[in-house]
Amino acid sequence: METIRLTTAQALVKFLNQQYLHVDGEEFPFVEGVFAIFGHGNVLGIGQALEQDAGHLKVIQGKNEQGMAHAAMAFSKQMLRQKIFAVTTSVGPGAANLVTAAGTALANNIPVLFLPSDTFASRQPDPVLQQVEHEHSFAITTNDSLRAVSRYWDRVVRPEQLMTSLIRAFEVMTDPAKAGPATICIAQDVQGEAFDFDERFFVKRVHYHDRKLPTDRELQGAAELIKSSKRPLIVVGGGAKYSQARDQLISLSEKHNIPLVETQAGKSTVESNFKNNLGGLGVTGTLAANRAARQSDLIIGIGTRYTDFTTSSKTAFNFDTSRFLNINVSRLHAYKLDAFQVVADARATLEQLAPLLGDYVTEFGHEIQRLKDEWSVERARLQRVTFHEQDFDPEIKGQFTQDVLNEYAGTLNTELPQTTALIAINETIAPNSVVISAAGSLPGDLQRLWNPTVSNTYHLEYGYSCMGYEISGALGIKLAEATKDVYALVGDGSFLMLHSELITAIQYNQKINILLFDNSGFGCINNLQMENGGGSYCCEFRDSDNQILNIDYAKVAEGYGAKTYRAYTVKQLKEALADAAKQSVCTLIDIKVLPKTMTAGYDSWWNLGVAEVSDREGIQQAYEHQEQQRKLAKQY
Ligand SMILES: Cc1ncc(C[n+]2csc(CCOP(=O)(O)OP(=O)(O)O)c2C)c(N)n1
Ligand SMILES: O=C1C[C@@H](O)[C@H](O)[C@@H](O)C1=O
Ligand SMILES: [Mg+2]
């Protein structure tokens, strides 16, 4: 056996350079690079190995571990899970900062390799700086908190363990049915320890994204279900996007007149201007999609996890009359809602299903077009919303008085409604630009109002809806799609939560554009509490004298080196967008919008857990409403 003497960290870097993915006849390196923040836990181990020979890996210095991990995840999501970044952190707080991002990657089924350092295997310096101590166990470190948010988790305390650990991690990350974050915690001292590694460990390894084919039984069952239904409906989930099933979805939908509705992860698999695409489904859905869902007798879920938003807490469909057909590479998701299961790749299944459906046509007739037209009228109305200082009736009704709305208009110096601003952006930026968002009121507005006309240009993280993903993620998308303009749509709350990777983007000349919607508060949560009978409590941004905060975010970003703009009107917004598009540096547009001017719900309900006991009549009513809705909802 030929061996090579390397440190554990050097062996890790050498191995990462040799991993390839094979998809539909093409083969390419799977690991694009490494995001790094060095501390005492990794600088002399993984840091030394990367400095000595990083190979083809791009090494990018992050500014916050969560932020750089979000960037890594967004890169992989935008690359349809076909390429990844690894993320190296120090021990203790650096590792702990990964937990939120790992949860985000896990909820969204996105592969990322997390490499937090761990405390000393030898225990000689016990307790090392940043080590937590438990009386009952030496074996628990900060990194155990990552077990709950990793698809694969391991601790390496001897150099030779690295080999089996890495092989398992790559098996998990390159399997579409299991894809998610893999976490390998390598003890600080072990990173620098040497071992005679078997040379064969470093030979080029090709992992295959083979399309799992449906069985005959699955295909026959699916075809029979469709042909015996009158009004089937396709839910396009993230899995359909990752499987690149756009063309097959369009041809199936067109030939058999089947409406398409979308989840947040599935949106932009098929462009919004496709005639049978009725847009977002569920709590953040359109009237068109939600109405079609209720009329349907067969729900064909393609690559969807059926979250409570998508299923409106299991009231979106008519469960008494509808059947379910789930096409999913994951058995976990295929089993949901008592569906007939096809555990297979979305694109391959649609290809093989097509010849079995013959001349079958649904009974939707012109109803799909009618629903789409009806929604277009509503969208046009939302575009034209205009603020008045008297008798203004915002989309979120009955919560703020006119006086409070005027106070916001005065303090923020704006009359701009959020829906108007969003549609103006959709009309102005280049159609092949990629938009990213994650939390607050924007995901709902985007899923309803954003019309992507180019495939894979809508990037929503709504599995974890993690505030702070937006700007970090924009950097990841830019690394994946260098030639496209990238726009992070972010609330003021999310911006304040985390925007450190804006500096990384500036530092590495990765131009991203930030569209900051400032309504001076945690707007959507304020809506939620007031809608359910509560007061406006701890969600507006007000100072100790109850004055609304008016933060100059443009100035903040200018300080980092971004080109910035302020927008209080549609005209200013469009001018800023036009100028921002010409810049080569990162940009930020500080858009002041009025609270309560985001979209409201359309025929949907969300189970929230309203207080059963309260002195407030509004809360009592909300509780009653919740109980009625729960009775209508599917129990499991
Ligand atoms: C990390 C994280 N913490 C808390 C939440 C809960 N949360 C969801 S939306 C929201 C407020 C968002 O405020 P902002 O970004 O200003 O958006 P707006 O609703 O005002 O449009 C909060 C606190 C979350 N989604 N993520
Ligand atoms: O609690 C939440 C409510 C949603 O409306 C919001 O989009 C999401 O970010 C969230 O966490
Ligand atoms: Mg806000």
XYZ file of C-alpha atoms and ligand atoms in Angstrom:
674
model
C 0.000 0.000 0.000
C 1.322 3.415 -0.977
C 0.868 5.978 1.758
C 1.282 9.698 2.062
C 2.055 11.432 5.332
C -0.252 14.377 5.861
C -1.924 16.155 8.713
C -5.635 15.450 9.126
C -6.437 18.925 7.817
C -4.133 18.514 4.807
C -5.788 15.189 4.022
C -9.207 16.868 4.275
C -8.287 19.582 1.776
C -6.698 17.070 -0.593
C -9.836 14.916 -0.492
C -12.187 17.881 -1.091
C -10.279 18.639 -4.280
C -10.982 15.168 -5.647
C -14.796 15.016 -5.328
C -16.763 15.174 -8.568
C -20.445 15.007 -9.418
C -21.885 13.390 -12.520
C -25.303 14.649 -13.640
C -26.955 13.784 -16.965
C -23.651 13.016 -18.695
C -21.689 15.963 -17.294
C -18.960 15.704 -14.702
C -17.571 18.570 -12.640
C -15.906 19.267 -9.274
C -18.475 19.125 -6.477
C -16.678 21.363 -3.975
C -16.289 24.912 -5.247
C -14.543 26.381 -2.255
C -14.347 27.041 1.451
C -15.769 29.878 3.514
C -13.488 30.484 6.465
C -13.320 32.392 9.704
C -10.197 31.393 11.564
C -9.772 31.242 15.314
C -7.395 29.285 17.537
C -9.485 26.173 16.803
C -8.783 25.995 13.071
C -6.143 28.508 12.011
C -3.166 26.194 12.612
C -4.946 23.094 11.309
C -7.361 23.703 8.415
C -5.936 27.223 8.000
C -2.412 25.865 7.536
C -3.606 23.184 5.120
C -5.461 25.701 2.931
C -2.531 28.119 2.929
C -0.139 25.339 1.919
C -2.250 24.002 -0.948
C -5.908 24.837 -1.465
C -5.906 23.241 -4.921
C -8.856 24.461 -6.987
C -10.825 25.521 -3.907
C -11.755 29.204 -3.668
C -11.142 30.393 -0.134
C -13.393 33.229 1.009
C -13.047 34.999 4.322
C -16.469 35.364 5.974
C -17.512 37.950 8.525
C -20.017 36.001 10.601
C -20.177 32.202 10.738
C -23.947 32.144 10.305
C -23.711 34.594 7.435
C -21.014 32.703 5.543
C -22.867 29.426 6.113
C -26.024 30.972 4.651
C -23.956 32.119 1.668
C -22.677 28.573 1.222
C -26.205 27.209 1.398
C -27.559 29.746 -1.103
C -24.740 28.855 -3.496
C -25.733 25.208 -3.365
C -29.470 25.943 -3.647
C -28.933 28.175 -6.656
C -26.703 25.486 -8.222
C -29.629 23.068 -7.805
C -27.599 21.134 -5.183
C -24.949 20.176 -7.735
C -22.048 22.077 -6.151
C -21.218 23.038 -2.590
C -19.001 25.208 -0.427
C -17.481 23.923 2.793
C -17.485 26.156 5.873
C -14.693 26.117 8.463
C -15.049 27.704 11.900
C -13.164 27.832 15.126
C -14.237 26.083 18.293
C -16.942 27.231 20.775
C -18.792 30.398 19.691
C -17.592 30.159 16.084
C -19.056 26.667 15.877
C -22.211 27.657 17.774
C -22.808 30.412 15.232
C -23.353 27.675 12.649
C -26.406 26.219 14.360
C -28.961 28.595 12.825
C -27.548 28.196 9.342
C -27.347 24.418 9.650
C -31.034 24.393 10.629
C -31.785 26.494 7.580
C -29.917 24.107 5.276
C -31.558 21.061 6.873
C -35.103 22.404 6.641
C -34.475 23.185 2.964
C -32.646 19.899 2.165
C -29.562 21.700 0.894
C -26.099 20.115 1.045
C -23.348 22.092 2.771
C -20.209 20.734 4.457
C -19.782 22.218 7.938
C -16.361 21.867 9.531
C -16.508 23.292 13.061
C -13.414 22.676 15.159
C -13.786 20.655 18.333
C -12.066 20.716 21.713
C -8.809 18.806 22.224
C -8.961 15.039 21.784
C -5.983 14.728 24.146
C -7.757 16.861 26.777
C -4.300 18.037 27.927
C -5.173 21.777 27.976
C -8.613 21.042 29.462
C -10.531 23.289 29.594
C -9.279 25.018 26.468
C -10.459 28.580 25.837
C -14.153 28.518 24.791
C -14.768 24.964 26.016
C -18.042 24.389 27.889
C -17.898 21.976 30.823
C -20.449 19.425 31.982
C -20.174 17.671 35.329
C -21.619 14.434 33.998
C -19.748 14.125 30.696
C -16.525 15.056 28.966
C -17.941 13.885 25.672
C -20.388 16.759 25.127
C -19.048 19.889 23.453
C -20.706 22.924 21.855
C -20.691 20.968 18.612
C -23.250 18.480 19.901
C -25.790 21.271 19.421
C -25.244 20.763 15.690
C -26.501 17.159 15.813
C -30.128 18.291 15.776
C -29.628 20.397 12.680
C -27.378 18.159 10.578
C -28.364 15.352 8.229
C -25.030 13.715 8.997
C -22.892 14.483 12.044
C -19.553 13.103 13.171
C -16.663 13.910 15.472
C -13.101 13.133 14.427
C -10.711 12.486 17.313
C -8.093 10.410 15.462
C -6.660 11.288 12.020
C -7.627 7.967 10.416
C -11.312 8.478 11.319
C -11.384 11.241 8.725
C -11.490 8.744 5.863
C -14.714 6.936 6.773
C -16.262 10.153 8.018
C -15.726 12.047 4.761
C -16.933 9.188 2.578
C -20.210 9.031 4.534
C -20.600 12.821 4.413
C -20.269 12.922 0.627
C -22.618 9.965 0.202
C -25.271 11.954 2.090
C -24.659 15.305 0.397
C -24.733 13.864 -3.125
C -27.920 11.819 -2.681
C -30.947 13.894 -3.819
C -33.190 11.920 -1.448
C -31.091 12.755 1.603
C -29.313 15.968 0.634
C -28.680 18.242 3.581
C -25.893 19.595 5.763
C -23.059 17.266 6.755
C -21.139 18.305 9.857
C -17.710 16.944 10.676
C -16.248 18.304 13.906
C -12.481 17.857 13.961
C -10.659 18.170 17.273
C -8.278 21.130 17.331
C -5.161 19.059 18.061
C -6.132 16.322 15.588
C -6.270 18.815 12.694
C -2.504 19.208 12.952
C -1.675 15.558 13.724
C -0.035 13.528 10.954
C -0.922 10.069 9.667
C 0.219 7.804 6.833
C -2.904 7.986 4.663
C -3.570 5.321 2.039
C -2.977 7.063 -1.318
C -6.108 5.434 -2.739
C -8.214 7.600 -0.461
C -7.243 10.607 -2.596
C -8.030 9.156 -5.994
C -10.657 11.115 -7.948
C -14.118 10.089 -6.787
C -17.214 10.549 -8.919
C -20.589 10.694 -7.222
C -23.638 10.109 -9.407
C -26.909 12.036 -9.377
C -28.614 9.194 -11.206
C -32.287 9.848 -11.821
C -34.193 7.287 -9.796
C -36.763 5.754 -12.140
C -40.340 4.918 -11.152
C -41.378 1.260 -11.135
C -44.080 -0.025 -13.497
C -46.435 -0.397 -10.536
C -45.874 3.239 -9.590
C -46.334 4.466 -13.151
C -49.499 2.456 -13.780
C -50.967 3.570 -10.444
C -50.168 7.219 -11.112
C -51.593 7.106 -14.644
C -54.816 5.462 -13.452
C -55.260 8.038 -10.716
C -54.831 10.909 -13.150
C -57.067 9.445 -15.835
C -59.845 8.759 -13.336
C -59.748 12.295 -11.942
C -61.718 15.232 -13.290
C -59.711 18.119 -11.899
C -56.144 17.195 -11.025
C -53.760 19.933 -9.905
C -49.965 19.881 -9.849
C -48.107 21.349 -6.859
C -44.658 22.293 -8.115
C -42.234 21.934 -5.195
C -38.499 22.509 -4.780
C -37.795 18.934 -5.853
C -39.253 19.686 -9.290
C -36.840 22.602 -9.614
C -33.796 20.613 -8.475
C -34.750 17.850 -10.916
C -34.990 20.439 -13.742
C -38.467 19.299 -14.720
C -39.570 22.592 -16.315
C -40.134 21.339 -19.872
C -41.903 18.153 -18.773
C -44.210 20.134 -16.456
C -45.138 22.543 -19.224
C -45.833 19.857 -21.783
C -47.908 17.729 -19.368
C -49.869 20.739 -18.172
C -50.483 22.010 -21.704
C -51.487 18.700 -23.240
C -53.884 17.649 -20.481
C -54.927 21.139 -19.285
C -53.705 20.601 -15.722
C -53.159 23.751 -13.614
C -49.809 24.279 -11.925
C -49.516 25.880 -8.478
C -46.226 26.581 -6.742
C -44.548 26.322 -3.359
C -41.967 28.937 -2.388
C -39.129 26.536 -3.275
C -40.833 25.476 -6.507
C -41.620 28.960 -7.824
C -39.810 29.867 -11.052
C -39.342 26.233 -12.072
C -41.928 27.259 -14.666
C -42.239 30.937 -15.591
C -45.234 32.828 -14.228
C -46.424 33.777 -17.729
C -47.019 30.145 -18.670
C -50.771 30.037 -19.271
C -51.564 27.305 -16.736
C -49.335 28.612 -13.938
C -51.627 29.940 -11.187
C -48.808 30.960 -8.836
C -48.258 30.459 -5.132
C -50.379 28.072 -3.082
C -51.451 28.272 0.569
C -51.075 30.891 3.297
C -48.912 33.080 1.083
C -50.710 32.022 -2.071
C -52.824 33.666 -4.741
C -56.591 33.594 -4.945
C -56.266 31.713 -8.230
C -54.121 28.889 -6.829
C -56.114 28.543 -3.632
C -59.418 28.430 -5.489
C -58.121 25.865 -7.970
C -56.807 23.761 -5.073
C -60.211 23.648 -3.457
C -61.889 22.558 -6.713
C -59.410 19.748 -7.330
C -60.070 16.055 -6.839
C -56.445 14.936 -7.266
C -53.433 16.774 -5.874
C -50.206 15.785 -7.607
C -47.417 16.933 -5.293
C -44.120 16.980 -7.181
C -41.069 17.396 -4.962
C -42.968 19.094 -2.167
C -42.701 18.707 1.611
C -46.287 19.981 2.113
C -45.426 22.480 4.868
C -48.293 24.117 6.746
C -47.896 27.258 4.616
C -48.335 25.260 1.427
C -51.306 23.337 2.763
C -52.731 26.310 4.745
C -52.532 24.158 7.879
C -54.198 21.357 5.935
C -57.268 23.263 4.849
C -56.116 24.243 1.354
C -57.577 21.138 -0.230
C -60.918 19.420 -0.064
C -59.827 16.383 1.940
C -63.221 14.685 1.692
C -63.108 14.446 -2.073
C -59.442 14.813 -3.050
C -56.880 12.106 -3.471
C -53.126 12.651 -3.430
C -50.356 11.464 -5.704
C -46.857 12.298 -4.498
C -43.809 12.130 -6.735
C -40.717 12.542 -4.600
C -37.223 11.071 -4.326
C -37.693 11.036 -0.573
C -39.975 8.367 0.903
C -40.501 10.605 3.942
C -42.192 13.249 1.841
C -43.870 10.827 -0.578
C -45.750 9.219 2.339
C -47.460 12.465 3.359
C -51.239 13.032 3.234
C -51.946 9.323 2.623
C -50.849 9.749 -0.970
C -50.224 7.191 -3.668
C -46.434 7.247 -3.652
C -44.057 7.392 -6.553
C -40.602 7.416 -5.003
C -38.618 8.628 -7.972
C -37.057 11.569 -9.754
C -39.584 14.209 -10.844
C -38.347 14.720 -14.404
C -37.865 11.040 -15.151
C -41.316 10.232 -13.779
C -43.051 12.913 -15.842
C -41.239 11.711 -18.960
C -42.391 8.133 -18.420
C -45.895 9.116 -17.365
C -46.578 11.217 -20.455
C -47.183 8.332 -22.939
C -49.499 6.600 -20.466
C -51.981 9.462 -20.316
C -53.075 9.339 -23.943
C -55.608 12.004 -24.888
C -56.808 12.534 -21.359
C -57.967 16.126 -20.727
C -59.185 17.561 -17.429
C -62.563 19.199 -16.930
C -61.016 22.555 -15.996
C -61.772 23.934 -19.463
C -61.439 27.745 -19.442
C -61.529 27.886 -15.634
C -57.722 28.035 -15.406
C -57.583 31.110 -17.634
C -60.498 32.694 -15.773
C -58.749 32.235 -12.411
C -55.506 33.620 -13.843
C -57.268 36.673 -15.293
C -59.096 37.282 -12.033
C -55.766 37.266 -10.184
C -54.202 39.645 -12.737
C -56.936 42.159 -11.972
C -56.226 41.865 -8.248
C -52.477 42.256 -8.839
C -53.113 45.392 -10.909
C -55.202 46.799 -8.061
C -52.369 46.108 -5.587
C -49.994 47.939 -7.901
C -52.185 51.057 -7.845
C -52.688 51.364 -4.066
C -52.343 55.042 -3.157
C -51.917 56.521 0.301
C -54.203 59.327 1.549
C -53.955 61.246 4.787
C -57.662 60.661 5.299
C -59.740 57.502 4.987
C -56.856 55.360 3.768
C -57.830 51.702 3.809
C -54.623 49.630 3.762
C -54.468 45.954 2.803
C -54.019 44.960 6.449
C -57.254 46.388 7.714
C -58.503 47.640 11.046
C -55.157 47.600 12.866
C -53.533 51.058 12.718
C -55.693 54.170 12.913
C -55.313 56.860 10.270
C -53.392 58.913 12.858
C -50.825 56.176 13.345
C -50.487 55.653 9.588
C -49.989 59.412 9.162
C -47.379 59.342 11.927
C -45.424 56.704 9.959
C -45.863 58.620 6.706
C -44.548 61.759 8.426
C -41.614 60.186 10.264
C -40.412 58.029 7.370
C -41.268 60.813 4.919
C -43.006 58.354 2.619
C -46.332 57.498 1.063
C -45.088 54.379 -0.669
C -47.147 51.195 -0.258
C -45.136 47.968 -0.209
C -47.166 46.243 -2.960
C -46.709 49.212 -5.304
C -42.959 49.283 -4.669
C -42.573 45.536 -5.204
C -44.411 45.453 -8.529
C -42.416 48.501 -9.694
C -39.219 46.555 -9.003
C -40.545 43.497 -10.857
C -41.244 45.722 -13.872
C -37.868 47.483 -13.803
C -35.050 45.022 -13.160
C -33.666 42.777 -15.903
C -35.853 39.658 -16.264
C -32.933 37.293 -15.780
C -32.004 38.879 -12.427
C -32.211 36.587 -9.431
C -34.240 37.770 -6.426
C -33.724 36.342 -2.963
C -35.753 36.675 0.223
C -36.510 34.657 3.330
C -38.503 36.235 6.142
C -40.997 38.878 7.176
C -43.821 40.132 4.999
C -41.824 40.064 1.758
C -42.021 36.289 1.103
C -45.828 36.474 1.050
C -45.833 39.478 -1.252
C -43.243 37.871 -3.484
C -45.012 34.553 -3.760
C -48.211 36.331 -4.740
C -46.970 39.271 -6.786
C -43.543 38.469 -8.218
C -43.766 37.301 -11.791
C -40.531 35.556 -12.803
C -40.281 35.241 -16.570
C -36.980 33.343 -16.539
C -36.602 29.930 -14.904
C -34.681 29.631 -11.588
C -34.614 33.376 -10.893
C -36.731 33.263 -7.715
C -34.764 32.105 -4.671
C -36.817 31.910 -1.485
C -35.657 30.269 1.701
C -39.007 29.466 3.293
C -38.208 26.153 4.921
C -36.769 27.907 8.005
C -37.690 31.469 7.017
C -34.499 32.605 8.645
C -34.054 36.348 9.066
C -30.551 37.200 7.940
C -30.422 34.718 5.053
C -31.231 37.358 2.449
C -27.992 39.350 2.188
C -25.690 36.434 3.023
C -27.575 34.347 0.472
C -27.250 37.024 -2.207
C -23.477 36.602 -1.993
C -23.859 32.823 -2.453
C -26.089 33.344 -5.506
C -23.642 35.793 -7.055
C -20.859 33.226 -6.642
C -23.114 30.723 -8.435
C -24.370 33.059 -11.183
C -21.626 35.584 -11.891
C -23.280 37.018 -14.992
C -26.672 37.744 -13.441
C -27.775 40.694 -11.323
C -28.737 39.590 -7.831
C -31.246 41.469 -5.649
C -31.751 40.753 -1.953
C -35.234 41.852 -0.875
C -35.028 42.379 2.837
C -37.079 43.932 5.638
C -35.523 46.378 8.080
C -35.800 43.706 10.798
C -33.915 41.136 8.742
C -31.284 43.708 7.735
C -30.657 44.504 11.388
C -30.519 40.804 12.274
C -27.597 40.056 9.940
C -25.967 41.825 7.027
C -22.273 41.161 7.690
C -21.687 39.388 4.387
C -22.420 42.627 2.521
C -18.881 43.530 3.497
C -17.582 40.188 2.205
C -19.392 40.844 -1.088
C -17.779 44.301 -1.332
C -14.380 42.891 -0.372
C -14.458 40.208 -3.094
C -16.056 42.385 -5.810
C -19.186 40.251 -5.877
C -21.800 42.821 -6.784
C -25.077 42.326 -4.966
C -27.988 44.757 -4.728
C -29.936 45.197 -1.520
C -33.533 46.408 -1.670
C -34.320 47.262 1.933
C -38.007 47.682 2.766
C -38.050 49.848 5.886
C -41.420 49.957 7.654
C -39.701 50.514 11.006
C -40.772 47.308 12.627
C -41.323 43.584 12.635
C -44.297 44.274 10.388
C -45.694 40.821 9.646
C -45.553 39.766 13.291
C -47.250 43.003 14.293
C -49.985 42.092 11.800
C -50.253 38.623 13.267
C -50.655 39.781 16.855
C -53.214 42.456 15.972
C -55.142 40.187 13.605
C -55.575 37.804 16.506
C -56.960 40.370 18.901
C -53.745 41.550 20.562
C -52.430 45.079 20.852
C -49.437 46.465 19.001
C -46.895 45.021 21.404
C -43.108 45.065 21.043
C -43.100 44.779 17.248
C -42.928 48.439 16.172
C -39.512 50.113 16.339
C -40.182 53.001 18.758
C -37.904 54.690 21.289
C -38.560 55.259 24.997
C -40.572 58.392 24.105
C -42.709 56.274 21.762
C -41.223 57.962 18.686
C -40.876 55.835 15.542
C -37.226 55.050 14.721
C -36.122 56.555 11.429
C -32.819 54.896 10.564
C -30.691 56.068 7.657
C -29.799 52.631 6.277
C -28.335 54.196 3.143
C -25.742 55.867 5.316
C -24.939 52.606 7.083
C -24.226 50.804 3.784
C -22.373 53.812 2.406
C -19.990 53.438 5.325
C -19.156 49.923 4.150
C -18.454 51.137 0.624
C -21.739 50.416 -1.152
C -23.365 52.847 -3.576
C -26.615 53.828 -1.909
C -29.957 55.445 -2.681
C -33.048 56.572 -0.808
C -36.516 56.013 -2.257
C -39.787 57.490 -1.006
C -41.721 57.387 -4.299
C -42.067 54.975 -7.222
C -40.232 57.450 -9.442
C -37.247 57.641 -7.086
C -37.263 53.867 -6.747
C -37.201 53.302 -10.518
C -34.435 55.892 -10.981
C -32.387 54.286 -8.221
C -32.847 50.829 -9.764
C -31.741 52.110 -13.152
C -28.625 53.708 -11.707
C -27.836 50.739 -9.452
C -27.880 48.438 -12.482
C -25.037 50.485 -14.015
C -22.766 50.212 -10.961
C -19.985 47.729 -10.545
C -20.011 47.986 -6.745
C -22.628 46.620 -4.356
C -25.687 48.832 -3.978
C -28.405 49.405 -1.392
C -31.712 51.180 -1.918
C -33.276 52.292 1.355
C -36.984 52.096 0.473
C -39.252 53.646 3.082
C -42.631 51.889 2.943
C -45.812 52.322 4.952
C -46.725 49.601 7.463
C -49.883 47.593 6.784
C -49.460 47.955 3.000
C -48.210 44.428 2.346
C -50.670 41.862 0.948
C -53.182 40.124 3.204
C -54.251 36.465 2.983
C -56.303 35.026 0.118
C -58.680 32.276 1.139
C -56.280 30.646 3.560
C -55.874 29.922 7.261
C -52.802 29.342 9.407
C -52.921 27.421 12.696
C -51.090 29.556 15.250
C -51.927 28.723 18.853
C -54.117 31.606 20.036
C -54.455 32.067 23.847
C -57.392 30.092 25.237
C -57.780 32.455 28.188
C -57.761 36.248 27.836
C -59.644 39.350 29.010
C -59.555 40.783 25.496
C -62.648 40.222 23.420
C -60.574 40.235 20.229
C -58.402 37.373 21.470
C -61.471 35.410 22.584
C -62.949 35.821 19.093
C -59.670 34.801 17.474
C -59.585 31.697 19.667
C -63.140 30.781 18.648
C -62.250 31.229 15.000
C -59.193 29.041 15.433
C -61.233 26.282 17.034
C -63.743 26.348 14.163
C -60.978 26.189 11.597
C -59.230 23.356 13.414
C -62.386 21.294 13.111
C -62.288 21.754 9.334
C -58.606 20.903 9.046
C -57.173 17.490 8.268
C -55.942 16.059 11.561
C -52.626 14.668 10.338
C -33.822 34.385 12.849
C -35.282 34.664 12.983
N -35.732 35.193 14.140
C -37.052 35.457 14.294
C -37.939 35.197 13.297
C -39.412 35.514 13.504
N -39.808 36.603 12.635
C -40.364 36.370 11.438
S -40.684 37.714 10.551
C -40.099 38.715 11.783
C -40.067 40.197 11.597
C -39.518 40.605 10.268
O -39.366 42.005 10.216
P -38.853 42.698 8.912
O -37.655 42.009 8.408
O -38.726 44.140 9.162
O -40.006 42.399 7.863
P -41.497 42.983 7.801
O -42.381 41.908 8.357
O -41.535 44.235 8.572
O -41.753 43.164 6.352
C -39.675 37.945 12.879
C -39.109 38.504 14.123
C -37.422 34.640 12.104
N -38.183 34.324 11.079
N -36.089 34.410 11.972
O -43.212 33.847 12.070
C -43.146 34.109 10.873
C -44.342 34.626 10.172
C -44.224 34.691 8.674
O -45.228 35.541 8.187
C -42.877 35.205 8.267
O -42.780 35.319 6.872
C -41.808 34.304 8.753
O -40.562 34.936 8.523
C -41.920 33.952 10.200
O -40.945 33.513 10.802
Mg -40.005 45.700 8.868
